[in-house]
């Protein structure tokens, strides 16, 4: 990346402060990643190899992000601590974090999209949605496959806009105007596509759990097999909803900060942007680790243990 020949007024303190805060949050969340990884490999030794590889990939990516974050701090604190004009330049570690962050978000969203696709493929259900057009009513058969394909394309679009964002980041001179332009253009588009995908994942998972709970009550399984199954489904529903709400709030905050940074020439985006993808990483690890807790919460685990074993290859 190019280095600015002059430092904009107020750039140094404002940019460095937000960078340090974002890096601190990144390191703190990395501790959660390590803890969840150790817990996973110690409790789920019988999981499929593909899930173990997935966890290993997430750990490697998160470790690389932390190394890049440390390199950023080293660049500002050690290498250029006596060269204030170099503060206006961004080290290559920013590009590395951006690329690894996009990969993490892509893996996380694909993980949940695959889960949704696997569950609904087994259930083989379609739903009729009424579409209102002035003067007419149309019945539209909306299969989950169409929605799944649509949001898979949106996920790929998010990756594409992220690549454009990185390209733009490297082509511009790193000064106030360049950072403003980056925040106001493809960065906002990428966040918007992430919001759309996360919203779909949250709604789809919530609908699946609600539909399953209704089917269980209708067939009387709660009474004849497992009196705690309803509570178990409620816990899964609460986790899915809270996971989606957390990521959606995080994305909305970042897109709002992006727009505020563009208007007021601030650099608050670093606080959210640096640790953001690590939150996605931990959401996947939490989804894998919560299975044992949910299984143990049942007083009559026979029915749920069977369904959990079936789902371990898809969740």
CSV table of C-alpha atoms in Angstrom, one decimal, residues 11-285:
chain,number,residue,atom,x,y,z
A,11,UNK,CA,-5.7,11.5,11.7
A,12,UNK,CA,-3.0,10.1,13.8
A,13,UNK,CA,-4.6,10.0,17.3
A,14,UNK,CA,-8.1,9.2,16.0
A,15,UNK,CA,-7.0,6.4,13.7
A,16,UNK,CA,-4.5,4.8,16.2
A,17,UNK,CA,-6.9,4.9,19.1
A,18,UNK,CA,-9.7,3.1,17.2
A,19,UNK,CA,-7.1,0.6,15.7
A,20,UNK,CA,-5.8,-0.3,19.2
A,21,UNK,CA,-9.3,-0.8,20.5
A,22,UNK,CA,-10.3,-3.0,17.5
A,23,UNK,CA,-7.1,-5.0,17.9
A,24,UNK,CA,-7.7,-5.5,21.6
A,25,UNK,CA,-11.2,-6.9,20.9
A,26,UNK,CA,-9.7,-9.1,18.2
A,27,UNK,CA,-7.2,-10.6,20.7
A,28,UNK,CA,-9.9,-11.0,23.3
A,29,UNK,CA,-12.3,-12.9,21.0
A,30,UNK,CA,-9.4,-15.0,19.8
A,31,UNK,CA,-9.2,-16.3,23.4
A,32,UNK,CA,-12.8,-17.4,23.0
A,33,UNK,CA,-11.9,-19.2,19.7
A,34,UNK,CA,-9.1,-21.1,21.4
A,35,UNK,CA,-11.3,-22.1,24.3
A,36,UNK,CA,-14.1,-23.3,22.1
A,37,UNK,CA,-11.7,-25.2,19.8
A,38,UNK,CA,-10.2,-27.0,22.8
A,39,UNK,CA,-13.7,-27.8,24.1
A,40,UNK,CA,-14.8,-29.1,20.7
A,41,UNK,CA,-11.9,-31.5,20.2
A,42,UNK,CA,-12.2,-32.8,23.8
A,43,UNK,CA,-15.9,-33.4,23.7
A,44,UNK,CA,-16.7,-34.3,20.1
A,45,UNK,CA,-14.1,-36.9,19.2
A,46,UNK,CA,-16.6,-39.0,17.3
A,47,UNK,CA,-17.7,-36.2,15.0
A,48,UNK,CA,-17.3,-36.5,11.2
A,49,UNK,CA,-13.9,-35.7,9.8
A,50,UNK,CA,-15.3,-32.8,7.8
A,51,UNK,CA,-16.4,-31.0,10.9
A,52,UNK,CA,-13.1,-31.5,12.6
A,53,UNK,CA,-11.4,-30.1,9.5
A,54,UNK,CA,-13.8,-27.2,9.5
A,55,UNK,CA,-12.9,-26.3,13.1
A,56,UNK,CA,-9.2,-26.6,12.3
A,57,UNK,CA,-9.6,-24.3,9.3
A,58,UNK,CA,-11.4,-21.7,11.4
A,59,UNK,CA,-8.7,-21.9,14.1
A,60,UNK,CA,-5.9,-21.4,11.5
A,61,UNK,CA,-7.7,-18.5,9.9
A,62,UNK,CA,-8.4,-16.8,13.2
A,63,UNK,CA,-4.7,-17.3,14.3
A,64,UNK,CA,-3.5,-15.7,11.1
A,65,UNK,CA,-5.8,-12.7,11.7
A,66,UNK,CA,-4.4,-12.3,15.2
A,67,UNK,CA,-0.9,-12.4,13.8
A,68,UNK,CA,-1.8,-9.8,11.2
A,69,UNK,CA,-3.4,-7.7,14.0
A,70,UNK,CA,-0.1,-7.9,16.0
A,71,UNK,CA,1.8,-6.9,12.9
A,72,UNK,CA,-0.4,-3.8,12.6
A,73,UNK,CA,0.4,-2.8,16.1
A,74,UNK,CA,4.1,-3.5,15.6
A,75,UNK,CA,4.0,-1.3,12.4
A,76,UNK,CA,2.6,1.7,14.3
A,77,UNK,CA,4.2,1.3,17.7
A,78,UNK,CA,7.7,-0.1,16.9
A,79,UNK,CA,8.6,0.4,13.3
A,80,UNK,CA,7.2,3.9,12.8
A,81,UNK,CA,7.0,5.3,16.3
A,82,UNK,CA,9.5,8.1,15.4
A,83,UNK,CA,8.1,8.6,11.9
A,84,UNK,CA,4.7,10.4,12.2
A,85,UNK,CA,4.3,10.7,8.4
A,86,UNK,CA,4.2,7.0,8.1
A,87,UNK,CA,1.1,6.9,10.3
A,88,UNK,CA,-0.9,7.9,7.2
A,89,UNK,CA,0.0,4.6,5.5
A,90,UNK,CA,-1.7,1.3,6.0
A,91,UNK,CA,0.5,-1.8,6.4
A,92,UNK,CA,-0.2,-4.8,4.2
A,93,UNK,CA,-1.6,-6.6,7.3
A,94,UNK,CA,-4.8,-4.7,6.8
A,95,UNK,CA,-5.3,-6.4,3.4
A,96,UNK,CA,-4.5,-9.8,5.0
A,97,UNK,CA,-7.1,-9.2,7.8
A,98,UNK,CA,-9.7,-8.1,5.2
A,99,UNK,CA,-9.1,-11.3,3.1
A,100,UNK,CA,-9.2,-13.6,6.0
A,101,UNK,CA,-12.2,-11.9,7.4
A,102,UNK,CA,-14.2,-12.4,4.2
A,103,UNK,CA,-13.2,-16.0,4.1
A,104,UNK,CA,-14.4,-16.5,7.7
A,105,UNK,CA,-17.7,-14.9,7.0
A,106,UNK,CA,-18.1,-16.9,3.8
A,107,UNK,CA,-17.4,-20.2,5.7
A,108,UNK,CA,-19.8,-19.2,8.5
A,109,UNK,CA,-22.7,-18.4,6.2
A,110,UNK,CA,-22.1,-21.5,4.0
A,111,UNK,CA,-22.1,-23.6,7.2
A,112,UNK,CA,-25.6,-22.4,8.1
A,113,UNK,CA,-26.9,-22.4,4.5
A,114,UNK,CA,-25.7,-26.1,4.2
A,115,UNK,CA,-27.5,-26.9,7.5
A,116,UNK,CA,-30.7,-25.3,6.2
A,117,UNK,CA,-30.5,-27.1,2.9
A,118,UNK,CA,-29.9,-30.5,4.5
A,119,UNK,CA,-32.8,-30.2,6.9
A,120,UNK,CA,-35.3,-29.0,4.3
A,121,UNK,CA,-34.1,-31.5,1.7
A,122,UNK,CA,-35.0,-34.3,4.2
A,123,UNK,CA,-38.4,-32.7,4.9
A,124,UNK,CA,-39.1,-32.0,1.2
A,125,UNK,CA,-41.6,-29.2,2.0
A,126,UNK,CA,-42.7,-26.3,-0.2
A,127,UNK,CA,-44.9,-23.4,0.9
A,128,UNK,CA,-47.4,-21.4,-1.1
A,129,UNK,CA,-47.0,-17.6,-0.7
A,130,UNK,CA,-49.7,-15.2,-1.6
A,131,UNK,CA,-48.3,-12.4,-3.7
A,132,UNK,CA,-50.7,-9.4,-3.9
A,133,UNK,CA,-50.7,-7.4,-7.2
A,134,UNK,CA,-53.3,-4.6,-7.7
A,135,UNK,CA,-56.5,-6.2,-8.9
A,136,UNK,CA,-55.2,-9.7,-8.8
A,137,UNK,CA,-54.0,-12.4,-6.4
A,138,UNK,CA,-51.4,-14.8,-7.4
A,139,UNK,CA,-50.3,-18.0,-5.8
A,140,UNK,CA,-46.6,-18.4,-5.9
A,141,UNK,CA,-45.1,-21.7,-5.0
A,142,UNK,CA,-41.9,-20.8,-3.2
A,143,UNK,CA,-39.6,-23.8,-2.6
A,144,UNK,CA,-36.8,-23.5,-0.1
A,145,UNK,CA,-34.4,-24.4,-2.8
A,146,UNK,CA,-35.1,-21.1,-4.7
A,147,UNK,CA,-34.6,-19.1,-1.5
A,148,UNK,CA,-31.5,-21.1,-0.6
A,149,UNK,CA,-30.1,-20.5,-4.1
A,150,UNK,CA,-30.9,-16.8,-4.0
A,151,UNK,CA,-29.1,-16.3,-0.7
A,152,UNK,CA,-26.2,-18.4,-1.7
A,153,UNK,CA,-25.7,-16.1,-4.7
A,154,UNK,CA,-26.0,-13.1,-2.3
A,155,UNK,CA,-23.3,-14.7,-0.2
A,156,UNK,CA,-21.0,-15.0,-3.2
A,157,UNK,CA,-21.9,-11.4,-4.1
A,158,UNK,CA,-20.8,-10.4,-0.6
A,159,UNK,CA,-17.4,-12.0,-1.3
A,160,UNK,CA,-17.2,-10.3,-4.7
A,161,UNK,CA,-17.9,-6.8,-3.2
A,162,UNK,CA,-15.3,-7.6,-0.5
A,163,UNK,CA,-12.7,-8.3,-3.2
A,164,UNK,CA,-13.6,-5.0,-4.9
A,165,UNK,CA,-13.2,-3.3,-1.5
A,166,UNK,CA,-9.7,-4.7,-1.0
A,167,UNK,CA,-8.7,-3.7,-4.5
A,168,UNK,CA,-10.0,-0.2,-3.9
A,169,UNK,CA,-8.1,0.0,-0.6
A,170,UNK,CA,-4.9,-0.9,-2.3
A,171,UNK,CA,-5.3,1.4,-5.3
A,172,UNK,CA,-6.1,4.6,-3.3
A,173,UNK,CA,-3.6,6.7,-1.5
A,174,UNK,CA,-4.2,6.2,2.2
A,175,UNK,CA,-5.4,9.6,3.3
A,176,UNK,CA,-8.7,11.0,4.7
A,177,UNK,CA,-10.5,11.2,1.3
A,178,UNK,CA,-9.5,7.7,0.3
A,179,UNK,CA,-10.7,6.2,3.6
A,180,UNK,CA,-13.9,8.1,3.3
A,181,UNK,CA,-14.5,6.8,-0.2
A,182,UNK,CA,-13.8,3.2,0.8
A,183,UNK,CA,-16.3,3.5,3.7
A,184,UNK,CA,-19.0,5.0,1.6
A,185,UNK,CA,-18.8,2.7,-1.4
A,186,UNK,CA,-18.3,-1.1,-1.5
A,187,UNK,CA,-17.9,-1.4,2.2
A,188,UNK,CA,-21.5,-0.5,2.7
A,189,UNK,CA,-22.7,-2.8,-0.1
A,190,UNK,CA,-20.8,-5.7,1.3
A,191,UNK,CA,-22.3,-5.2,4.8
A,192,UNK,CA,-25.8,-4.9,3.2
A,193,UNK,CA,-25.4,-8.3,1.5
A,194,UNK,CA,-24.2,-9.8,4.8
A,195,UNK,CA,-27.2,-8.4,6.6
A,196,UNK,CA,-29.5,-10.0,4.0
A,197,UNK,CA,-27.9,-13.4,4.3
A,198,UNK,CA,-27.8,-13.3,8.1
A,199,UNK,CA,-31.4,-12.3,8.2
A,200,UNK,CA,-32.4,-15.2,5.9
A,201,UNK,CA,-30.4,-17.7,8.0
A,202,UNK,CA,-32.0,-16.5,11.2
A,203,UNK,CA,-35.5,-16.6,9.8
A,204,UNK,CA,-35.0,-20.0,8.2
A,205,UNK,CA,-33.5,-21.6,11.3
A,206,UNK,CA,-36.3,-20.2,13.5
A,207,UNK,CA,-38.9,-21.4,11.1
A,208,UNK,CA,-37.4,-24.9,11.0
A,209,UNK,CA,-37.4,-25.2,14.8
A,210,UNK,CA,-40.9,-23.7,15.0
A,211,UNK,CA,-42.2,-26.1,12.4
A,212,UNK,CA,-40.5,-29.1,14.1
A,213,UNK,CA,-41.9,-28.1,17.5
A,214,UNK,CA,-45.4,-27.9,16.0
A,215,UNK,CA,-45.1,-31.3,14.3
A,216,UNK,CA,-43.9,-32.8,17.6
A,217,UNK,CA,-46.9,-31.4,19.5
A,218,UNK,CA,-49.3,-32.5,16.8
A,219,UNK,CA,-48.0,-36.1,16.9
A,220,UNK,CA,-48.0,-36.3,20.7
A,221,UNK,CA,-44.3,-37.0,21.0
A,222,UNK,CA,-43.9,-34.7,23.9
A,223,UNK,CA,-46.3,-36.8,25.9
A,224,UNK,CA,-45.3,-40.3,24.9
A,225,UNK,CA,-41.5,-40.0,24.5
A,226,UNK,CA,-39.8,-37.0,25.9
A,227,UNK,CA,-41.5,-34.5,28.2
A,228,UNK,CA,-38.5,-32.1,27.9
A,229,UNK,CA,-38.3,-32.1,24.1
A,230,UNK,CA,-40.3,-28.9,23.9
A,231,UNK,CA,-37.9,-27.2,26.2
A,232,UNK,CA,-35.0,-28.5,24.2
A,233,UNK,CA,-36.4,-27.1,21.0
A,234,UNK,CA,-37.1,-23.8,22.8
A,235,UNK,CA,-33.4,-23.6,23.8
A,236,UNK,CA,-32.3,-24.3,20.2
A,237,UNK,CA,-34.7,-21.6,19.0
A,238,UNK,CA,-33.4,-19.1,21.6
A,239,UNK,CA,-29.8,-19.9,20.5
A,240,UNK,CA,-30.6,-19.4,16.8
A,241,UNK,CA,-32.5,-16.2,17.4
A,242,UNK,CA,-29.8,-14.8,19.6
A,243,UNK,CA,-27.0,-15.7,17.2
A,244,UNK,CA,-28.9,-14.0,14.4
A,245,UNK,CA,-29.7,-11.0,16.4
A,246,UNK,CA,-26.1,-10.5,17.5
A,247,UNK,CA,-24.7,-10.7,14.0
A,248,UNK,CA,-27.5,-8.5,12.6
A,249,UNK,CA,-26.9,-5.8,15.3
A,250,UNK,CA,-23.2,-6.0,14.7
A,251,UNK,CA,-23.6,-5.5,10.9
A,252,UNK,CA,-26.1,-2.6,11.4
A,253,UNK,CA,-23.7,-0.9,13.9
A,254,UNK,CA,-20.8,-1.3,11.4
A,255,UNK,CA,-22.8,0.1,8.5
A,256,UNK,CA,-24.0,3.0,10.6
A,257,UNK,CA,-20.5,3.7,11.7
A,258,UNK,CA,-19.3,3.5,8.1
A,259,UNK,CA,-21.8,6.2,7.1
A,260,UNK,CA,-20.9,8.4,10.2
A,261,UNK,CA,-17.2,8.0,9.4
A,262,UNK,CA,-17.8,9.2,5.9
A,263,UNK,CA,-19.8,12.2,7.1
A,264,UNK,CA,-17.6,13.3,10.1
A,265,UNK,CA,-14.2,12.0,8.9
A,266,UNK,CA,-13.7,9.7,11.8
A,267,UNK,CA,-12.3,6.2,12.0
A,268,UNK,CA,-14.6,4.3,14.4
A,269,UNK,CA,-15.0,1.5,11.8
A,270,UNK,CA,-11.8,-0.1,13.0
A,271,UNK,CA,-13.4,-0.9,16.4
A,272,UNK,CA,-16.0,-3.1,14.8
A,273,UNK,CA,-14.3,-4.1,11.6
A,274,UNK,CA,-11.2,-5.7,13.0
A,275,UNK,CA,-12.9,-8.2,15.4
A,276,UNK,CA,-16.1,-8.7,13.3
A,277,UNK,CA,-15.2,-11.9,11.5
A,278,UNK,CA,-14.0,-13.5,14.7
A,279,UNK,CA,-17.6,-13.2,16.0
A,280,UNK,CA,-18.7,-15.2,13.0
A,281,UNK,CA,-16.0,-17.8,13.7
A,282,UNK,CA,-17.2,-18.1,17.3
A,283,UNK,CA,-20.8,-18.4,16.3
A,284,UNK,CA,-20.0,-21.5,14.2
A,285,UNK,CA,-17.9,-23.0,17.1
